[in-house]
mmCIF file of C-alpha atoms in Angstrom:
data_model
loop_
_atom_site.group_PDB
_atom_site.id
_atom_site.type_symbol
_atom_site.label_atom_id
_atom_site.label_comp_id
_atom_site.label_asym_id
_atom_site.label_seq_id
_atom_site.Cartn_x
_atom_site.Cartn_y
_atom_site.Cartn_z
ATOM 1 C CA MET A 1 -49.455 -71.350 77.137
ATOM 2 C CA ILE A 2 -49.361 -74.887 78.506
ATOM 3 C CA ILE A 3 -45.852 -76.215 79.060
ATOM 4 C CA GLY A 4 -45.240 -79.947 79.422
ATOM 5 C CA VAL A 5 -42.225 -81.429 81.199
ATOM 6 C CA PRO A 6 -42.086 -85.210 80.703
ATOM 7 C CA ARG A 7 -39.774 -87.573 82.517
ATOM 8 C CA GLU A 8 -36.709 -88.413 80.405
ATOM 9 C CA VAL A 9 -36.862 -91.846 78.789
ATOM 10 C CA LYS A 10 -33.323 -92.173 77.430
ATOM 11 C CA ASN A 11 -31.219 -94.772 79.231
ATOM 12 C CA ASN A 12 -29.044 -93.301 82.021
ATOM 13 C CA GLU A 13 -30.501 -89.799 81.567
ATOM 14 C CA PHE A 14 -31.271 -88.435 85.025
ATOM 15 C CA ARG A 15 -31.602 -84.735 84.264
ATOM 16 C CA VAL A 16 -34.880 -82.827 84.102
ATOM 17 C CA ALA A 17 -35.672 -79.967 81.734
ATOM 18 C CA ILE A 18 -36.775 -77.447 84.345
ATOM 19 C CA THR A 19 -36.169 -76.662 87.992
ATOM 20 C CA ALA A 20 -38.697 -75.289 90.453
ATOM 21 C CA SER A 21 -37.429 -71.744 89.889
ATOM 22 C CA GLY A 22 -38.180 -72.143 86.171
ATOM 23 C CA VAL A 23 -41.694 -73.324 86.987
ATOM 24 C CA HIS A 24 -42.167 -70.319 89.254
ATOM 25 C CA GLU A 25 -41.006 -67.977 86.475
ATOM 26 C CA PHE A 26 -43.423 -69.481 83.950
ATOM 27 C CA ARG A 27 -46.277 -69.290 86.457
ATOM 28 C CA ALA A 28 -45.463 -65.640 87.171
ATOM 29 C CA HIS A 29 -46.044 -64.944 83.477
ATOM 30 C CA GLY A 30 -49.401 -66.709 83.442
ATOM 31 C CA HIS A 31 -48.392 -70.061 81.932
ATOM 32 C CA THR A 32 -49.522 -73.511 83.057
ATOM 33 C CA VAL A 33 -46.760 -76.044 83.729
ATOM 34 C CA LEU A 34 -47.510 -79.785 83.646
ATOM 35 C CA VAL A 35 -44.727 -81.877 85.192
ATOM 36 C CA GLU A 36 -44.827 -85.659 84.952
ATOM 37 C CA ARG A 37 -44.642 -87.273 88.378
ATOM 38 C CA GLY A 38 -41.084 -88.304 89.160
ATOM 39 C CA ALA A 39 -39.568 -86.206 86.360
ATOM 40 C CA GLY A 40 -37.162 -84.543 88.778
ATOM 41 C CA ALA A 41 -36.306 -87.614 90.862
ATOM 42 C CA GLY A 42 -32.997 -88.251 89.096
ATOM 43 C CA SER A 43 -31.949 -84.654 89.781
ATOM 44 C CA ALA A 44 -33.065 -84.791 93.437
ATOM 45 C CA ILE A 45 -36.076 -82.530 92.828
ATOM 46 C CA PRO A 46 -39.121 -84.129 94.464
ATOM 47 C CA ASP A 47 -42.634 -83.647 93.138
ATOM 48 C CA ALA A 48 -43.545 -81.584 96.218
ATOM 49 C CA VAL A 49 -41.026 -78.922 95.203
ATOM 50 C CA TYR A 50 -42.645 -78.575 91.782
ATOM 51 C CA LEU A 51 -46.072 -78.377 93.378
ATOM 52 C CA ALA A 52 -44.904 -75.629 95.719
ATOM 53 C CA ALA A 53 -43.615 -73.675 92.715
ATOM 54 C CA GLY A 54 -47.035 -73.864 91.059
ATOM 55 C CA ALA A 55 -46.737 -76.832 88.692
ATOM 56 C CA ALA A 56 -49.520 -79.343 88.151
ATOM 57 C CA LEU A 57 -48.394 -82.965 88.368
ATOM 58 C CA VAL A 58 -49.585 -85.436 85.744
ATOM 59 C CA ASP A 59 -49.466 -89.228 85.792
ATOM 60 C CA GLY A 60 -47.435 -90.633 82.923
ATOM 61 C CA PRO A 61 -46.183 -88.823 79.841
ATOM 62 C CA ASP A 62 -49.350 -88.697 77.725
ATOM 63 C CA GLU A 63 -51.161 -85.782 79.354
ATOM 64 C CA GLY A 64 -48.105 -83.549 79.384
ATOM 65 C CA TRP A 65 -47.313 -84.232 75.739
ATOM 66 C CA ASP A 66 -50.878 -84.091 74.464
ATOM 67 C CA ARG A 67 -52.071 -80.980 76.318
ATOM 68 C CA ALA A 68 -48.897 -78.950 75.962
ATOM 69 C CA ASP A 69 -48.247 -76.163 73.482
ATOM 70 C CA LEU A 70 -44.555 -76.364 74.396
ATOM 71 C CA VAL A 71 -42.702 -79.482 75.572
ATOM 72 C CA LEU A 72 -39.420 -79.036 77.431
ATOM 73 C CA LYS A 73 -37.024 -81.981 77.453
ATOM 74 C CA VAL A 74 -33.343 -82.581 78.031
ATOM 75 C CA LYS A 75 -32.579 -85.191 75.365
ATOM 76 C CA GLU A 76 -34.135 -85.863 71.975
ATOM 77 C CA PRO A 77 -37.493 -87.671 71.978
ATOM 78 C CA GLY A 78 -37.342 -91.453 71.896
ATOM 79 C CA GLU A 79 -39.473 -93.819 69.868
ATOM 80 C CA PRO A 80 -42.415 -93.937 72.310
ATOM 81 C CA GLU A 81 -42.561 -90.126 72.410
ATOM 82 C CA SER A 82 -42.702 -89.544 68.660
ATOM 83 C CA ARG A 83 -46.352 -90.645 68.576
ATOM 84 C CA HIS A 84 -47.173 -87.365 70.322
ATOM 85 C CA PHE A 85 -45.768 -85.232 67.488
ATOM 86 C CA ARG A 86 -48.357 -82.955 65.919
ATOM 87 C CA ALA A 87 -48.616 -79.732 63.969
ATOM 88 C CA GLY A 88 -48.270 -76.657 66.136
ATOM 89 C CA LEU A 89 -46.358 -78.377 68.931
ATOM 90 C CA ILE A 90 -43.148 -76.623 70.024
ATOM 91 C CA LEU A 91 -40.341 -78.859 71.260
ATOM 92 C CA PHE A 92 -37.281 -77.509 73.087
ATOM 93 C CA ALA A 93 -34.466 -80.009 73.809
ATOM 94 C CA TYR A 94 -30.920 -81.066 72.982
ATOM 95 C CA LEU A 95 -31.852 -82.629 69.644
ATOM 96 C CA HIS A 96 -28.550 -83.286 67.808
ATOM 97 C CA LEU A 97 -30.505 -83.712 64.567
ATOM 98 C CA ALA A 98 -27.426 -84.086 62.350
ATOM 99 C CA ALA A 99 -27.012 -87.573 63.821
ATOM 100 C CA GLU A 100 -30.753 -88.344 63.838
ATOM 101 C CA PRO A 101 -32.134 -88.235 60.257
ATOM 102 C CA ALA A 102 -35.191 -90.341 61.147
ATOM 103 C CA LEU A 103 -36.109 -87.997 63.993
ATOM 104 C CA THR A 104 -35.564 -84.993 61.736
ATOM 105 C CA ARG A 105 -37.964 -86.415 59.148
ATOM 106 C CA ALA A 106 -40.554 -87.296 61.802
ATOM 107 C CA LEU A 107 -40.502 -83.753 63.220
ATOM 108 C CA LEU A 108 -40.792 -82.196 59.750
ATOM 109 C CA GLU A 109 -43.575 -84.482 58.611
ATOM 110 C CA ALA A 110 -45.601 -83.845 61.782
ATOM 111 C CA GLY A 111 -45.158 -80.072 61.587
ATOM 112 C CA VAL A 112 -43.428 -79.745 64.972
ATOM 113 C CA THR A 113 -41.471 -76.560 65.646
ATOM 114 C CA ALA A 114 -38.294 -78.043 67.134
ATOM 115 C CA ILE A 115 -35.702 -75.802 68.773
ATOM 116 C CA ALA A 116 -32.369 -77.429 69.603
ATOM 117 C CA TYR A 117 -30.692 -76.091 72.739
ATOM 118 C CA GLU A 118 -27.290 -76.684 71.155
ATOM 119 C CA THR A 119 -28.004 -74.274 68.280
ATOM 120 C CA VAL A 120 -29.323 -71.311 70.294
ATOM 121 C CA GLN A 121 -26.825 -68.470 69.921
ATOM 122 C CA GLU A 122 -26.300 -65.179 71.701
ATOM 123 C CA GLY A 123 -23.724 -63.284 69.713
ATOM 124 C CA ARG A 124 -21.206 -65.993 68.845
ATOM 125 C CA VAL A 125 -21.776 -67.872 72.097
ATOM 126 C CA LEU A 126 -23.845 -71.034 72.656
ATOM 127 C CA PRO A 127 -25.251 -70.288 76.134
ATOM 128 C CA LEU A 128 -27.254 -73.514 76.479
ATOM 129 C CA LEU A 129 -24.396 -75.750 75.343
ATOM 130 C CA ALA A 130 -21.731 -74.096 77.510
ATOM 131 C CA PRO A 131 -22.929 -75.553 80.858
ATOM 132 C CA MET A 132 -22.878 -79.073 79.403
ATOM 133 C CA SER A 133 -19.360 -78.471 78.090
ATOM 134 C CA GLU A 134 -18.256 -77.223 81.519
ATOM 135 C CA VAL A 135 -19.495 -80.445 83.106
ATOM 136 C CA ALA A 136 -17.988 -82.617 80.353
ATOM 137 C CA GLY A 137 -14.602 -80.889 80.609
ATOM 138 C CA ARG A 138 -14.378 -81.263 84.364
ATOM 139 C CA LEU A 139 -15.681 -84.814 84.354
ATOM 140 C CA SER A 140 -13.198 -85.854 81.656
ATOM 141 C CA VAL A 141 -10.310 -85.224 84.049
ATOM 142 C CA GLN A 142 -11.961 -87.213 86.821
ATOM 143 C CA VAL A 143 -12.543 -90.128 84.443
ATOM 144 C CA GLY A 144 -9.014 -89.811 83.053
ATOM 145 C CA ALA A 145 -7.527 -89.854 86.543
ATOM 146 C CA GLN A 146 -9.483 -93.000 87.363
ATOM 147 C CA VAL A 147 -8.426 -94.914 84.255
ATOM 148 C CA MET A 148 -4.755 -94.027 84.908
ATOM 149 C CA THR A 149 -4.804 -96.003 88.147
ATOM 150 C CA ALA A 150 -3.267 -99.476 88.149
ATOM 151 C CA PRO A 151 -6.444 -101.224 89.396
ATOM 152 C CA ALA A 152 -8.287 -99.791 86.373
ATOM 153 C CA GLY A 153 -5.616 -101.175 84.025
ATOM 154 C CA GLY A 154 -3.746 -97.888 83.681
ATOM 155 C CA PRO A 155 -0.040 -97.107 84.141
ATOM 156 C CA GLY A 156 -0.469 -96.229 87.827
ATOM 157 C CA LEU A 157 -0.071 -92.464 87.498
ATOM 158 C CA LEU A 158 -1.318 -89.928 90.023
ATOM 159 C CA LEU A 159 -2.334 -86.599 88.469
ATOM 160 C CA GLY A 160 -0.701 -84.400 91.077
ATOM 161 C CA GLY A 161 2.204 -86.665 91.923
ATOM 162 C CA VAL A 162 3.663 -86.857 95.429
ATOM 163 C CA PRO A 163 6.960 -85.687 96.926
ATOM 164 C CA GLY A 164 9.668 -87.403 94.907
ATOM 165 C CA VAL A 165 7.324 -88.315 92.023
ATOM 166 C CA ARG A 166 6.617 -85.856 89.225
ATOM 167 C CA PRO A 167 2.982 -84.964 88.475
ATOM 168 C CA ALA A 168 1.306 -86.302 85.346
ATOM 169 C CA LYS A 169 1.412 -84.316 82.109
ATOM 170 C CA VAL A 170 -2.076 -83.648 80.746
ATOM 171 C CA VAL A 171 -2.663 -82.490 77.162
ATOM 172 C CA VAL A 172 -6.137 -81.142 76.391
ATOM 173 C CA LEU A 173 -6.905 -80.599 72.702
ATOM 174 C CA GLY A 174 -8.796 -77.358 72.145
ATOM 175 C CA ALA A 175 -9.344 -74.327 74.350
ATOM 176 C CA GLY A 176 -13.133 -74.182 74.089
ATOM 177 C CA VAL A 177 -15.416 -74.336 77.096
ATOM 178 C CA ALA A 178 -14.819 -78.059 77.671
ATOM 179 C CA GLY A 179 -11.082 -77.754 77.127
ATOM 180 C CA THR A 180 -10.528 -74.807 79.435
ATOM 181 C CA ASN A 181 -12.557 -76.480 82.177
ATOM 182 C CA ALA A 182 -10.615 -79.724 81.755
ATOM 183 C CA THR A 183 -7.328 -77.828 81.968
ATOM 184 C CA ALA A 184 -8.442 -75.957 85.091
ATOM 185 C CA MET A 185 -9.474 -79.237 86.716
ATOM 186 C CA ALA A 186 -6.166 -80.922 85.834
ATOM 187 C CA GLY A 187 -4.188 -77.942 87.098
ATOM 188 C CA GLY A 188 -6.205 -77.898 90.312
ATOM 189 C CA ALA A 189 -5.248 -81.531 90.851
ATOM 190 C CA GLY A 190 -1.582 -80.616 90.511
ATOM 191 C CA ALA A 191 -0.947 -81.935 86.988
ATOM 192 C CA GLU A 192 1.166 -80.164 84.366
ATOM 193 C CA GLY A 193 -1.250 -79.012 81.667
ATOM 194 C CA THR A 194 -0.873 -78.109 77.986
ATOM 195 C CA ILE A 195 -3.802 -76.924 75.866
ATOM 196 C CA PRO A 196 -3.096 -76.347 72.145
ATOM 197 C CA ASP A 197 -5.729 -74.499 70.093
ATOM 198 C CA ILE A 198 -5.931 -73.104 66.557
ATOM 199 C CA ASP A 199 -7.223 -69.738 67.862
ATOM 200 C CA ILE A 200 -4.211 -67.709 68.990
ATOM 201 C CA SER A 201 -6.464 -65.325 70.934
ATOM 202 C CA ARG A 202 -7.286 -68.051 73.453
ATOM 203 C CA ARG A 203 -4.757 -67.924 76.279
#
């Protein structure tokens, strides 16, 4: 199988769909991996690392899309990428198709087999969505702490407080992966945390 890894085109998207260890694993199973030059730059993975793992580098997105049996992306394809849709192509990415009816129609009409990372389940767990929720939960507390500062227009609260000043009270709605990570981050910063959830089994 030929696997294509194009550079992400969505604004402010710096992730890449595969690391060098993933390339090595595919190569070990006899697959060809085509990585667009610079695809890993935003994630601090230089082209030389992909080459060392056995990938072939391609110039621009066209070759990777057009030669590939399977295209690995992070985010849903943008307008310039949809021209590469064709019957038999397999696309694996965070697609969020419920919010993208035009993309859904384009994939169906072209005959693309599209697999959304966010819908892959193992038991009742979403293993490909969980890491993104971990990052989002932890980052939410960092962003919240920043906007609570006076220079950012906030009330001038410090999450953990200082001697003589009580710590902030943080309420996180929902004890899913994002929520539990946000609560852990807030607690680690010294804040008082509360995390209500409708599932009584989550503690």
